[in-house]
């Protein structure tokens, strides 16, 4: 056997011989080819990523917008051969998507901002930007779901699941953030603007994508029913409402079917009644079909006091599948 720098010649007993390249040389060449192929594939994946990001940023089609957001939220950009040091998170893509969706419906006063210190995007809202700092919380155990929450208080305003096509608002968080927290700091006009944007989000998912949407007590439709936490007659709370209402100049009465009725003027009525054997509900009706329970909480101080003092029995129920008490 003889060797040169790049070749090995093997002589066999029968007289024939074979010349081969060095094994080490072939391995190095193979690795180089593999590296080059992987690099090309990863660069192509990066280009594809930018194309989807273009769709998220520019499309005027709501279906394309959602598809782009979901694709980017699960996109694997890094590899063993190529790492991109700065990337948006799944929460960031959802925030961008939500802002663009509202823009397409001309319903957007949502401000998309970037925190250089925390390297993340967030939403803020006109009129409450000093406090409002909103993001999405995602989980590896629930990859199709996400919570839209306020950073300072960690109140989760709604849950969305892209696989099950549903969006559910959290009445407890709405009360804690909008009524209790923001109610002490801002005029109702600013709070109502935020509530209207949240409603617009729900309507977009319902009308554009056919999602099942629970608006909780943001729903101003006269036929909307708000189920209470208590499964039984909240008699003690009703007694307290009778007293507070009379002190404010209103009369709580009993209807022919046993429902509690509070007329707040000639065109506004609040009713509480048994909807089924184990469900008591609250209903707000007005002539213009535009008032929700949130509106009444700010319009009538005695109702807000009564509600906050009796949350153990008359709090509007949240979906326990998505929100824990």
PDB file of C-alpha atoms in Angstrom:
ATOM      1  CA  UNK A   1       0.000   0.000   0.000  1.00  0.00           C
ATOM      2  CA  UNK A   2       1.252   3.447  -0.923  1.00  0.00           C
ATOM      3  CA  UNK A   3      -0.178   6.853   0.057  1.00  0.00           C
ATOM      4  CA  UNK A   4      -0.081  10.266  -1.515  1.00  0.00           C
ATOM      5  CA  UNK A   5      -1.483  13.469  -0.035  1.00  0.00           C
ATOM      6  CA  UNK A   6      -5.009  12.903  -1.341  1.00  0.00           C
ATOM      7  CA  UNK A   7      -5.063   9.232  -2.351  1.00  0.00           C
ATOM      8  CA  UNK A   8      -4.502   5.731  -1.005  1.00  0.00           C
ATOM      9  CA  UNK A   9      -3.472   2.876  -3.361  1.00  0.00           C
ATOM     10  CA  UNK A  10      -4.122  -0.676  -2.105  1.00  0.00           C
ATOM     11  CA  UNK A  11      -2.275  -3.641  -3.761  1.00  0.00           C
ATOM     12  CA  UNK A  12      -4.013  -7.024  -3.415  1.00  0.00           C
ATOM     13  CA  UNK A  13      -2.308 -10.555  -3.460  1.00  0.00           C
ATOM     14  CA  UNK A  14      -3.741 -11.395  -6.897  1.00  0.00           C
ATOM     15  CA  UNK A  15      -1.899  -8.438  -8.377  1.00  0.00           C
ATOM     16  CA  UNK A  16      -4.719  -5.910  -8.875  1.00  0.00           C
ATOM     17  CA  UNK A  17      -4.837  -2.603  -7.046  1.00  0.00           C
ATOM     18  CA  UNK A  18      -7.362   0.172  -6.236  1.00  0.00           C
ATOM     19  CA  UNK A  19      -6.853   3.851  -5.618  1.00  0.00           C
ATOM     20  CA  UNK A  20      -9.241   5.618  -3.210  1.00  0.00           C
ATOM     21  CA  UNK A  21      -9.543   9.093  -1.738  1.00  0.00           C
ATOM     22  CA  UNK A  22      -8.791   9.538   1.957  1.00  0.00           C
ATOM     23  CA  UNK A  23     -11.761   8.708   4.188  1.00  0.00           C
ATOM     24  CA  UNK A  24     -11.109  11.870   6.224  1.00  0.00           C
ATOM     25  CA  UNK A  25     -11.114  13.915   3.023  1.00  0.00           C
ATOM     26  CA  UNK A  26     -14.480  12.446   1.947  1.00  0.00           C
ATOM     27  CA  UNK A  27     -15.985  13.126   5.367  1.00  0.00           C
ATOM     28  CA  UNK A  28     -14.896  16.742   5.316  1.00  0.00           C
ATOM     29  CA  UNK A  29     -16.288  17.191   1.809  1.00  0.00           C
ATOM     30  CA  UNK A  30     -19.549  15.526   2.803  1.00  0.00           C
ATOM     31  CA  UNK A  31     -19.886  17.804   5.790  1.00  0.00           C
ATOM     32  CA  UNK A  32     -19.243  20.838   3.646  1.00  0.00           C
ATOM     33  CA  UNK A  33     -21.913  19.759   1.166  1.00  0.00           C
ATOM     34  CA  UNK A  34     -24.354  19.047   3.983  1.00  0.00           C
ATOM     35  CA  UNK A  35     -23.628  22.428   5.595  1.00  0.00           C
ATOM     36  CA  UNK A  36     -24.172  24.232   2.314  1.00  0.00           C
ATOM     37  CA  UNK A  37     -27.451  22.425   1.662  1.00  0.00           C
ATOM     38  CA  UNK A  38     -28.716  23.138   5.153  1.00  0.00           C
ATOM     39  CA  UNK A  39     -27.692  26.770   4.920  1.00  0.00           C
ATOM     40  CA  UNK A  40     -29.543  27.172   1.633  1.00  0.00           C
ATOM     41  CA  UNK A  41     -32.629  25.521   3.148  1.00  0.00           C
ATOM     42  CA  UNK A  42     -32.478  27.755   6.218  1.00  0.00           C
ATOM     43  CA  UNK A  43     -32.019  30.896   4.155  1.00  0.00           C
ATOM     44  CA  UNK A  44     -34.987  29.839   2.026  1.00  0.00           C
ATOM     45  CA  UNK A  45     -36.992  29.361   5.224  1.00  0.00           C
ATOM     46  CA  UNK A  46     -35.982  32.871   6.261  1.00  0.00           C
ATOM     47  CA  UNK A  47     -37.145  34.281   2.940  1.00  0.00           C
ATOM     48  CA  UNK A  48     -40.445  32.404   3.298  1.00  0.00           C
ATOM     49  CA  UNK A  49     -40.802  33.892   6.776  1.00  0.00           C
ATOM     50  CA  UNK A  50     -40.421  37.432   5.393  1.00  0.00           C
ATOM     51  CA  UNK A  51     -43.047  36.686   2.740  1.00  0.00           C
ATOM     52  CA  UNK A  52     -45.562  35.635   5.392  1.00  0.00           C
ATOM     53  CA  UNK A  53     -44.645  38.677   7.467  1.00  0.00           C
ATOM     54  CA  UNK A  54     -45.373  40.830   4.405  1.00  0.00           C
ATOM     55  CA  UNK A  55     -48.858  39.303   4.287  1.00  0.00           C
ATOM     56  CA  UNK A  56     -49.415  40.025   7.989  1.00  0.00           C
ATOM     57  CA  UNK A  57     -48.322  43.627   7.474  1.00  0.00           C
ATOM     58  CA  UNK A  58     -50.021  44.412   4.180  1.00  0.00           C
ATOM     59  CA  UNK A  59     -52.943  42.134   3.290  1.00  0.00           C
ATOM     60  CA  UNK A  60     -56.468  43.517   3.238  1.00  0.00           C
ATOM     61  CA  UNK A  61     -58.015  40.045   3.334  1.00  0.00           C
ATOM     62  CA  UNK A  62     -59.045  38.975   6.851  1.00  0.00           C
ATOM     63  CA  UNK A  63     -58.661  35.257   6.100  1.00  0.00           C
ATOM     64  CA  UNK A  64     -55.116  35.776   4.814  1.00  0.00           C
ATOM     65  CA  UNK A  65     -54.405  37.915   7.869  1.00  0.00           C
ATOM     66  CA  UNK A  66     -55.392  35.185  10.311  1.00  0.00           C
ATOM     67  CA  UNK A  67     -53.562  32.496   8.352  1.00  0.00           C
ATOM     68  CA  UNK A  68     -50.391  34.599   8.365  1.00  0.00           C
ATOM     69  CA  UNK A  69     -50.589  35.270  12.103  1.00  0.00           C
ATOM     70  CA  UNK A  70     -51.080  31.596  12.930  1.00  0.00           C
ATOM     71  CA  UNK A  71     -48.302  30.534  10.545  1.00  0.00           C
ATOM     72  CA  UNK A  72     -45.830  32.982  12.056  1.00  0.00           C
ATOM     73  CA  UNK A  73     -46.787  32.074  15.624  1.00  0.00           C
ATOM     74  CA  UNK A  74     -45.544  28.506  15.057  1.00  0.00           C
ATOM     75  CA  UNK A  75     -42.805  29.223  12.531  1.00  0.00           C
ATOM     76  CA  UNK A  76     -39.446  27.579  13.315  1.00  0.00           C
ATOM     77  CA  UNK A  77     -36.914  30.108  12.105  1.00  0.00           C
ATOM     78  CA  UNK A  78     -33.744  28.968  13.897  1.00  0.00           C
ATOM     79  CA  UNK A  79     -31.854  25.754  13.153  1.00  0.00           C
ATOM     80  CA  UNK A  80     -28.610  24.099  14.133  1.00  0.00           C
ATOM     81  CA  UNK A  81     -26.989  25.855  11.165  1.00  0.00           C
ATOM     82  CA  UNK A  82     -28.523  29.317  11.343  1.00  0.00           C
ATOM     83  CA  UNK A  83     -29.752  31.348  14.322  1.00  0.00           C
ATOM     84  CA  UNK A  84     -31.586  34.667  13.999  1.00  0.00           C
ATOM     85  CA  UNK A  85     -30.691  36.706  17.098  1.00  0.00           C
ATOM     86  CA  UNK A  86     -33.733  39.035  17.086  1.00  0.00           C
ATOM     87  CA  UNK A  87     -37.199  37.568  16.646  1.00  0.00           C
ATOM     88  CA  UNK A  88     -40.805  38.404  17.431  1.00  0.00           C
ATOM     89  CA  UNK A  89     -42.638  36.177  19.900  1.00  0.00           C
ATOM     90  CA  UNK A  90     -45.983  34.433  19.457  1.00  0.00           C
ATOM     91  CA  UNK A  91     -47.561  37.175  21.611  1.00  0.00           C
ATOM     92  CA  UNK A  92     -46.091  39.826  19.303  1.00  0.00           C
ATOM     93  CA  UNK A  93     -47.639  38.239  16.207  1.00  0.00           C
ATOM     94  CA  UNK A  94     -51.046  38.077  17.898  1.00  0.00           C
ATOM     95  CA  UNK A  95     -50.765  41.758  18.866  1.00  0.00           C
ATOM     96  CA  UNK A  96     -49.854  42.751  15.303  1.00  0.00           C
ATOM     97  CA  UNK A  97     -52.707  40.629  13.967  1.00  0.00           C
ATOM     98  CA  UNK A  98     -55.265  42.175  16.336  1.00  0.00           C
ATOM     99  CA  UNK A  99     -54.244  45.720  15.500  1.00  0.00           C
ATOM    100  CA  UNK A 100     -54.371  45.037  11.747  1.00  0.00           C
ATOM    101  CA  UNK A 101     -57.741  43.287  12.038  1.00  0.00           C
ATOM    102  CA  UNK A 102     -59.258  46.340  13.711  1.00  0.00           C
ATOM    103  CA  UNK A 103     -57.606  48.600  11.151  1.00  0.00           C
ATOM    104  CA  UNK A 104     -59.300  46.682   8.335  1.00  0.00           C
ATOM    105  CA  UNK A 105     -62.629  47.361  10.057  1.00  0.00           C
ATOM    106  CA  UNK A 106     -61.793  51.047  10.629  1.00  0.00           C
ATOM    107  CA  UNK A 107     -62.251  50.436  14.346  1.00  0.00           C
ATOM    108  CA  UNK A 108     -58.745  50.980  15.595  1.00  0.00           C
ATOM    109  CA  UNK A 109     -57.499  53.400  18.227  1.00  0.00           C
ATOM    110  CA  UNK A 110     -55.290  50.650  19.573  1.00  0.00           C
ATOM    111  CA  UNK A 111     -51.651  51.755  19.747  1.00  0.00           C
ATOM    112  CA  UNK A 112     -48.971  49.157  18.995  1.00  0.00           C
ATOM    113  CA  UNK A 113     -45.752  50.020  20.791  1.00  0.00           C
ATOM    114  CA  UNK A 114     -42.338  48.434  21.228  1.00  0.00           C
ATOM    115  CA  UNK A 115     -40.451  48.236  24.504  1.00  0.00           C
ATOM    116  CA  UNK A 116     -36.738  48.421  23.773  1.00  0.00           C
ATOM    117  CA  UNK A 117     -35.907  47.509  27.353  1.00  0.00           C
ATOM    118  CA  UNK A 118     -38.048  44.369  27.433  1.00  0.00           C
ATOM    119  CA  UNK A 119     -37.739  43.597  23.699  1.00  0.00           C
ATOM    120  CA  UNK A 120     -41.480  43.047  23.310  1.00  0.00           C
ATOM    121  CA  UNK A 121     -44.503  44.613  21.672  1.00  0.00           C
ATOM    122  CA  UNK A 122     -47.581  45.724  23.587  1.00  0.00           C
ATOM    123  CA  UNK A 123     -50.883  47.528  23.115  1.00  0.00           C
ATOM    124  CA  UNK A 124     -51.898  50.759  24.769  1.00  0.00           C
ATOM    125  CA  UNK A 125     -55.118  52.744  24.371  1.00  0.00           C
ATOM    126  CA  UNK A 126     -55.924  56.379  23.910  1.00  0.00           C
ATOM    127  CA  UNK A 127     -56.969  57.966  27.196  1.00  0.00           C
ATOM    128  CA  UNK A 128     -55.467  55.291  29.446  1.00  0.00           C
ATOM    129  CA  UNK A 129     -51.999  54.959  27.946  1.00  0.00           C
ATOM    130  CA  UNK A 130     -50.361  55.857  31.267  1.00  0.00           C
ATOM    131  CA  UNK A 131     -51.626  52.591  32.736  1.00  0.00           C
ATOM    132  CA  UNK A 132     -52.850  50.436  29.868  1.00  0.00           C
ATOM    133  CA  UNK A 133     -50.156  47.967  28.797  1.00  0.00           C
ATOM    134  CA  UNK A 134     -51.674  44.907  27.120  1.00  0.00           C
ATOM    135  CA  UNK A 135     -50.108  41.680  25.858  1.00  0.00           C
ATOM    136  CA  UNK A 136     -50.975  38.080  25.049  1.00  0.00           C
ATOM    137  CA  UNK A 137     -50.027  35.261  27.390  1.00  0.00           C
ATOM    138  CA  UNK A 138     -49.421  31.934  25.687  1.00  0.00           C
ATOM    139  CA  UNK A 139     -48.643  28.491  27.035  1.00  0.00           C
ATOM    140  CA  UNK A 140     -46.808  25.449  25.730  1.00  0.00           C
ATOM    141  CA  UNK A 141     -49.551  23.252  27.221  1.00  0.00           C
ATOM    142  CA  UNK A 142     -52.255  25.167  25.322  1.00  0.00           C
ATOM    143  CA  UNK A 143     -50.630  26.048  21.992  1.00  0.00           C
ATOM    144  CA  UNK A 144     -53.888  27.027  20.266  1.00  0.00           C
ATOM    145  CA  UNK A 145     -55.037  29.317  23.080  1.00  0.00           C
ATOM    146  CA  UNK A 146     -53.981  32.727  24.370  1.00  0.00           C
ATOM    147  CA  UNK A 147     -55.073  35.261  27.008  1.00  0.00           C
ATOM    148  CA  UNK A 148     -55.232  38.989  26.378  1.00  0.00           C
ATOM    149  CA  UNK A 149     -54.193  40.607  29.639  1.00  0.00           C
ATOM    150  CA  UNK A 150     -53.192  43.885  31.269  1.00  0.00           C
ATOM    151  CA  UNK A 151     -49.559  43.860  32.336  1.00  0.00           C
ATOM    152  CA  UNK A 152     -49.736  45.900  35.552  1.00  0.00           C
ATOM    153  CA  UNK A 153     -52.662  44.065  37.155  1.00  0.00           C
ATOM    154  CA  UNK A 154     -52.345  40.766  35.250  1.00  0.00           C
ATOM    155  CA  UNK A 155     -56.108  40.811  34.672  1.00  0.00           C
ATOM    156  CA  UNK A 156     -56.990  38.467  31.791  1.00  0.00           C
ATOM    157  CA  UNK A 157     -59.724  40.190  29.789  1.00  0.00           C
ATOM    158  CA  UNK A 158     -60.430  37.484  27.247  1.00  0.00           C
ATOM    159  CA  UNK A 159     -59.367  34.038  26.147  1.00  0.00           C
ATOM    160  CA  UNK A 160     -59.129  33.004  22.504  1.00  0.00           C
ATOM    161  CA  UNK A 161     -58.641  29.545  21.056  1.00  0.00           C
ATOM    162  CA  UNK A 162     -57.770  29.429  17.363  1.00  0.00           C
ATOM    163  CA  UNK A 163     -58.334  25.692  17.057  1.00  0.00           C
ATOM    164  CA  UNK A 164     -61.742  25.529  18.752  1.00  0.00           C
ATOM    165  CA  UNK A 165     -62.835  28.842  17.197  1.00  0.00           C
ATOM    166  CA  UNK A 166     -63.981  30.547  20.365  1.00  0.00           C
ATOM    167  CA  UNK A 167     -63.432  33.784  22.267  1.00  0.00           C
ATOM    168  CA  UNK A 168     -64.643  34.324  25.831  1.00  0.00           C
ATOM    169  CA  UNK A 169     -64.565  37.509  27.914  1.00  0.00           C
ATOM    170  CA  UNK A 170     -63.824  37.344  31.628  1.00  0.00           C
ATOM    171  CA  UNK A 171     -66.440  39.260  33.652  1.00  0.00           C
ATOM    172  CA  UNK A 172     -64.328  39.099  36.799  1.00  0.00           C
ATOM    173  CA  UNK A 173     -61.370  40.760  35.071  1.00  0.00           C
ATOM    174  CA  UNK A 174     -63.648  43.335  33.430  1.00  0.00           C
ATOM    175  CA  UNK A 175     -64.904  44.305  36.875  1.00  0.00           C
ATOM    176  CA  UNK A 176     -61.493  44.337  38.539  1.00  0.00           C
ATOM    177  CA  UNK A 177     -59.794  46.336  35.793  1.00  0.00           C
ATOM    178  CA  UNK A 178     -62.416  48.556  34.156  1.00  0.00           C
ATOM    179  CA  UNK A 179     -64.786  49.187  37.059  1.00  0.00           C
ATOM    180  CA  UNK A 180     -62.600  49.076  40.169  1.00  0.00           C
ATOM    181  CA  UNK A 181     -59.114  50.002  38.946  1.00  0.00           C
ATOM    182  CA  UNK A 182     -59.729  52.282  35.975  1.00  0.00           C
ATOM    183  CA  UNK A 183     -62.973  53.583  37.472  1.00  0.00           C
ATOM    184  CA  UNK A 184     -60.933  55.386  40.123  1.00  0.00           C
ATOM    185  CA  UNK A 185     -58.435  56.832  37.645  1.00  0.00           C
ATOM    186  CA  UNK A 186     -60.212  57.692  34.406  1.00  0.00           C
ATOM    187  CA  UNK A 187     -63.393  59.198  33.053  1.00  0.00           C
ATOM    188  CA  UNK A 188     -65.972  56.722  31.812  1.00  0.00           C
ATOM    189  CA  UNK A 189     -65.525  57.984  28.245  1.00  0.00           C
ATOM    190  CA  UNK A 190     -61.981  56.553  28.132  1.00  0.00           C
ATOM    191  CA  UNK A 191     -63.116  53.285  29.731  1.00  0.00           C
ATOM    192  CA  UNK A 192     -66.048  53.026  27.338  1.00  0.00           C
ATOM    193  CA  UNK A 193     -63.735  53.546  24.359  1.00  0.00           C
ATOM    194  CA  UNK A 194     -61.632  50.609  25.543  1.00  0.00           C
ATOM    195  CA  UNK A 195     -64.759  48.505  26.077  1.00  0.00           C
ATOM    196  CA  UNK A 196     -65.950  49.347  22.567  1.00  0.00           C
ATOM    197  CA  UNK A 197     -62.643  48.161  21.137  1.00  0.00           C
ATOM    198  CA  UNK A 198     -62.930  44.896  23.041  1.00  0.00           C
ATOM    199  CA  UNK A 199     -66.452  44.469  21.664  1.00  0.00           C
ATOM    200  CA  UNK A 200     -65.136  45.224  18.165  1.00  0.00           C
ATOM    201  CA  UNK A 201     -62.545  42.460  18.587  1.00  0.00           C
ATOM    202  CA  UNK A 202     -65.277  39.980  19.511  1.00  0.00           C
ATOM    203  CA  UNK A 203     -67.472  41.056  16.586  1.00  0.00           C
ATOM    204  CA  UNK A 204     -64.588  40.674  14.136  1.00  0.00           C
ATOM    205  CA  UNK A 205     -63.976  37.098  15.213  1.00  0.00           C
ATOM    206  CA  UNK A 206     -67.690  36.326  15.190  1.00  0.00           C
ATOM    207  CA  UNK A 207     -68.514  37.898  11.827  1.00  0.00           C
ATOM    208  CA  UNK A 208     -65.277  37.342   9.896  1.00  0.00           C
ATOM    209  CA  UNK A 209     -64.303  33.896  11.154  1.00  0.00           C
ATOM    210  CA  UNK A 210     -67.491  32.432  12.602  1.00  0.00           C
ATOM    211  CA  UNK A 211     -66.082  32.138  16.124  1.00  0.00           C
ATOM    212  CA  UNK A 212     -68.308  31.450  19.102  1.00  0.00           C
ATOM    213  CA  UNK A 213     -68.018  34.635  21.202  1.00  0.00           C
ATOM    214  CA  UNK A 214     -69.151  35.180  24.796  1.00  0.00           C
ATOM    215  CA  UNK A 215     -69.219  38.964  25.338  1.00  0.00           C
ATOM    216  CA  UNK A 216     -70.151  38.589  29.011  1.00  0.00           C
ATOM    217  CA  UNK A 217     -71.712  41.789  30.331  1.00  0.00           C
ATOM    218  CA  UNK A 218     -70.243  43.920  27.542  1.00  0.00           C
ATOM    219  CA  UNK A 219     -73.136  42.694  25.387  1.00  0.00           C
ATOM    220  CA  UNK A 220     -75.647  45.549  25.084  1.00  0.00           C
ATOM    221  CA  UNK A 221     -78.329  43.638  23.174  1.00  0.00           C
ATOM    222  CA  UNK A 222     -81.708  43.692  24.951  1.00  0.00           C
ATOM    223  CA  UNK A 223     -81.997  39.919  24.645  1.00  0.00           C
ATOM    224  CA  UNK A 224     -78.587  39.326  26.283  1.00  0.00           C
ATOM    225  CA  UNK A 225     -78.726  37.375  29.545  1.00  0.00           C
ATOM    226  CA  UNK A 226     -75.936  37.572  32.109  1.00  0.00           C
ATOM    227  CA  UNK A 227     -75.835  34.410  34.291  1.00  0.00           C
ATOM    228  CA  UNK A 228     -75.054  35.018  37.970  1.00  0.00           C
ATOM    229  CA  UNK A 229     -72.589  33.145  40.143  1.00  0.00           C
ATOM    230  CA  UNK A 230     -75.363  32.039  42.492  1.00  0.00           C
ATOM    231  CA  UNK A 231     -77.480  29.115  41.306  1.00  0.00           C
ATOM    232  CA  UNK A 232     -80.201  29.993  43.815  1.00  0.00           C
ATOM    233  CA  UNK A 233     -82.370  33.028  44.491  1.00  0.00           C
ATOM    234  CA  UNK A 234     -79.958  35.742  45.753  1.00  0.00           C
ATOM    235  CA  UNK A 235     -82.554  36.976  48.250  1.00  0.00           C
ATOM    236  CA  UNK A 236     -80.172  38.819  50.553  1.00  0.00           C
ATOM    237  CA  UNK A 237     -78.645  40.706  47.630  1.00  0.00           C
ATOM    238  CA  UNK A 238     -82.127  41.579  46.348  1.00  0.00           C
ATOM    239  CA  UNK A 239     -83.102  42.920  49.774  1.00  0.00           C
ATOM    240  CA  UNK A 240     -80.027  45.134  49.724  1.00  0.00           C
ATOM    241  CA  UNK A 241     -80.873  46.305  46.192  1.00  0.00           C
ATOM    242  CA  UNK A 242     -84.377  47.247  47.356  1.00  0.00           C
ATOM    243  CA  UNK A 243     -82.893  49.474  50.076  1.00  0.00           C
ATOM    244  CA  UNK A 244     -80.239  51.086  47.874  1.00  0.00           C
ATOM    245  CA  UNK A 245     -82.674  51.673  45.038  1.00  0.00           C
ATOM    246  CA  UNK A 246     -85.240  53.330  47.329  1.00  0.00           C
ATOM    247  CA  UNK A 247     -82.551  55.569  48.778  1.00  0.00           C
ATOM    248  CA  UNK A 248     -81.676  56.644  45.222  1.00  0.00           C
ATOM    249  CA  UNK A 249     -85.325  57.270  44.339  1.00  0.00           C
ATOM    250  CA  UNK A 250     -86.157  54.042  42.492  1.00  0.00           C
ATOM    251  CA  UNK A 251     -88.485  51.180  43.361  1.00  0.00           C
ATOM    252  CA  UNK A 252     -87.584  47.491  43.060  1.00  0.00           C
ATOM    253  CA  UNK A 253     -90.752  45.542  42.247  1.00  0.00           C
ATOM    254  CA  UNK A 254     -91.738  41.930  41.658  1.00  0.00           C
ATOM    255  CA  UNK A 255     -93.093  40.803  38.275  1.00  0.00           C
ATOM    256  CA  UNK A 256     -95.897  38.327  37.629  1.00  0.00           C
ATOM    257  CA  UNK A 257     -93.382  35.489  37.191  1.00  0.00           C
ATOM    258  CA  UNK A 258     -91.434  36.322  40.345  1.00  0.00           C
ATOM    259  CA  UNK A 259     -88.733  38.339  38.604  1.00  0.00           C
ATOM    260  CA  UNK A 260     -87.180  41.357  40.310  1.00  0.00           C
ATOM    261  CA  UNK A 261     -87.685  44.493  38.219  1.00  0.00           C
ATOM    262  CA  UNK A 262     -85.968  47.848  38.597  1.00  0.00           C
ATOM    263  CA  UNK A 263     -87.172  50.555  36.239  1.00  0.00           C
ATOM    264  CA  UNK A 264     -84.525  53.236  35.881  1.00  0.00           C
ATOM    265  CA  UNK A 265     -86.706  55.761  34.124  1.00  0.00           C
ATOM    266  CA  UNK A 266     -89.238  55.223  31.323  1.00  0.00           C
ATOM    267  CA  UNK A 267     -86.893  53.464  28.890  1.00  0.00           C
ATOM    268  CA  UNK A 268     -84.361  51.510  30.996  1.00  0.00           C
ATOM    269  CA  UNK A 269     -85.135  48.311  32.925  1.00  0.00           C
ATOM    270  CA  UNK A 270     -82.966  45.957  34.975  1.00  0.00           C
ATOM    271  CA  UNK A 271     -84.412  42.497  35.630  1.00  0.00           C
ATOM    272  CA  UNK A 272     -83.221  39.532  37.681  1.00  0.00           C
ATOM    273  CA  UNK A 273     -84.952  36.181  37.289  1.00  0.00           C
ATOM    274  CA  UNK A 274     -84.546  32.405  37.236  1.00  0.00           C
ATOM    275  CA  UNK A 275     -83.653  31.341  33.710  1.00  0.00           C
ATOM    276  CA  UNK A 276     -83.558  27.658  34.605  1.00  0.00           C
ATOM    277  CA  UNK A 277     -83.646  25.563  37.756  1.00  0.00           C
ATOM    278  CA  UNK A 278     -80.002  26.294  38.576  1.00  0.00           C
ATOM    279  CA  UNK A 279     -79.377  29.579  36.778  1.00  0.00           C
ATOM    280  CA  UNK A 280     -80.309  33.104  37.794  1.00  0.00           C
ATOM    281  CA  UNK A 281     -79.682  35.817  35.254  1.00  0.00           C
ATOM    282  CA  UNK A 282     -79.562  39.576  34.950  1.00  0.00           C
ATOM    283  CA  UNK A 283     -80.960  41.434  31.926  1.00  0.00           C
ATOM    284  CA  UNK A 284     -80.615  45.050  30.839  1.00  0.00           C
ATOM    285  CA  UNK A 285     -83.183  46.461  28.420  1.00  0.00           C
ATOM    286  CA  UNK A 286     -83.399  49.963  26.990  1.00  0.00           C
ATOM    287  CA  UNK A 287     -85.277  51.617  24.182  1.00  0.00           C
ATOM    288  CA  UNK A 288     -82.158  52.315  22.125  1.00  0.00           C
ATOM    289  CA  UNK A 289     -80.823  48.761  22.634  1.00  0.00           C
ATOM    290  CA  UNK A 290     -77.385  50.143  23.459  1.00  0.00           C
ATOM    291  CA  UNK A 291     -76.829  49.792  27.219  1.00  0.00           C
ATOM    292  CA  UNK A 292     -74.942  46.940  28.863  1.00  0.00           C
ATOM    293  CA  UNK A 293     -74.382  46.121  32.524  1.00  0.00           C
ATOM    294  CA  UNK A 294     -71.042  47.930  32.269  1.00  0.00           C
ATOM    295  CA  UNK A 295     -72.888  51.096  31.220  1.00  0.00           C
ATOM    296  CA  UNK A 296     -75.288  50.836  34.149  1.00  0.00           C
ATOM    297  CA  UNK A 297     -72.451  50.357  36.634  1.00  0.00           C
ATOM    298  CA  UNK A 298     -71.064  53.764  35.652  1.00  0.00           C
ATOM    299  CA  UNK A 299     -74.405  55.458  35.036  1.00  0.00           C
ATOM    300  CA  UNK A 300     -75.871  54.626  38.465  1.00  0.00           C
ATOM    301  CA  UNK A 301     -73.520  54.836  41.434  1.00  0.00           C
ATOM    302  CA  UNK A 302     -75.851  52.895  43.740  1.00  0.00           C
ATOM    303  CA  UNK A 303     -75.853  49.941  41.297  1.00  0.00           C
ATOM    304  CA  UNK A 304     -72.067  49.859  41.229  1.00  0.00           C
ATOM    305  CA  UNK A 305     -71.910  49.927  45.027  1.00  0.00           C
ATOM    306  CA  UNK A 306     -74.524  47.179  45.265  1.00  0.00           C
ATOM    307  CA  UNK A 307     -72.782  44.983  42.701  1.00  0.00           C
ATOM    308  CA  UNK A 308     -69.313  45.287  44.230  1.00  0.00           C
ATOM    309  CA  UNK A 309     -70.676  44.631  47.726  1.00  0.00           C
ATOM    310  CA  UNK A 310     -72.474  41.427  46.672  1.00  0.00           C
ATOM    311  CA  UNK A 311     -70.101  39.774  44.246  1.00  0.00           C
ATOM    312  CA  UNK A 312     -70.254  36.494  46.165  1.00  0.00           C
ATOM    313  CA  UNK A 313     -73.783  35.871  44.858  1.00  0.00           C
ATOM    314  CA  UNK A 314     -74.569  38.253  41.978  1.00  0.00           C
ATOM    315  CA  UNK A 315     -71.259  38.464  40.133  1.00  0.00           C
ATOM    316  CA  UNK A 316     -71.701  37.756  36.436  1.00  0.00           C
ATOM    317  CA  UNK A 317     -70.422  34.229  35.887  1.00  0.00           C
ATOM    318  CA  UNK A 318     -67.265  33.521  33.903  1.00  0.00           C
ATOM    319  CA  UNK A 319     -66.577  30.350  31.962  1.00  0.00           C
ATOM    320  CA  UNK A 320     -64.695  28.160  34.431  1.00  0.00           C
ATOM    321  CA  UNK A 321     -63.130  26.171  31.576  1.00  0.00           C
ATOM    322  CA  UNK A 322     -60.919  29.135  30.743  1.00  0.00           C
ATOM    323  CA  UNK A 323     -60.877  31.320  33.851  1.00  0.00           C
ATOM    324  CA  UNK A 324     -60.178  30.173  37.378  1.00  0.00           C
ATOM    325  CA  UNK A 325     -61.532  32.091  40.346  1.00  0.00           C
TER     326      UNK A 325
END
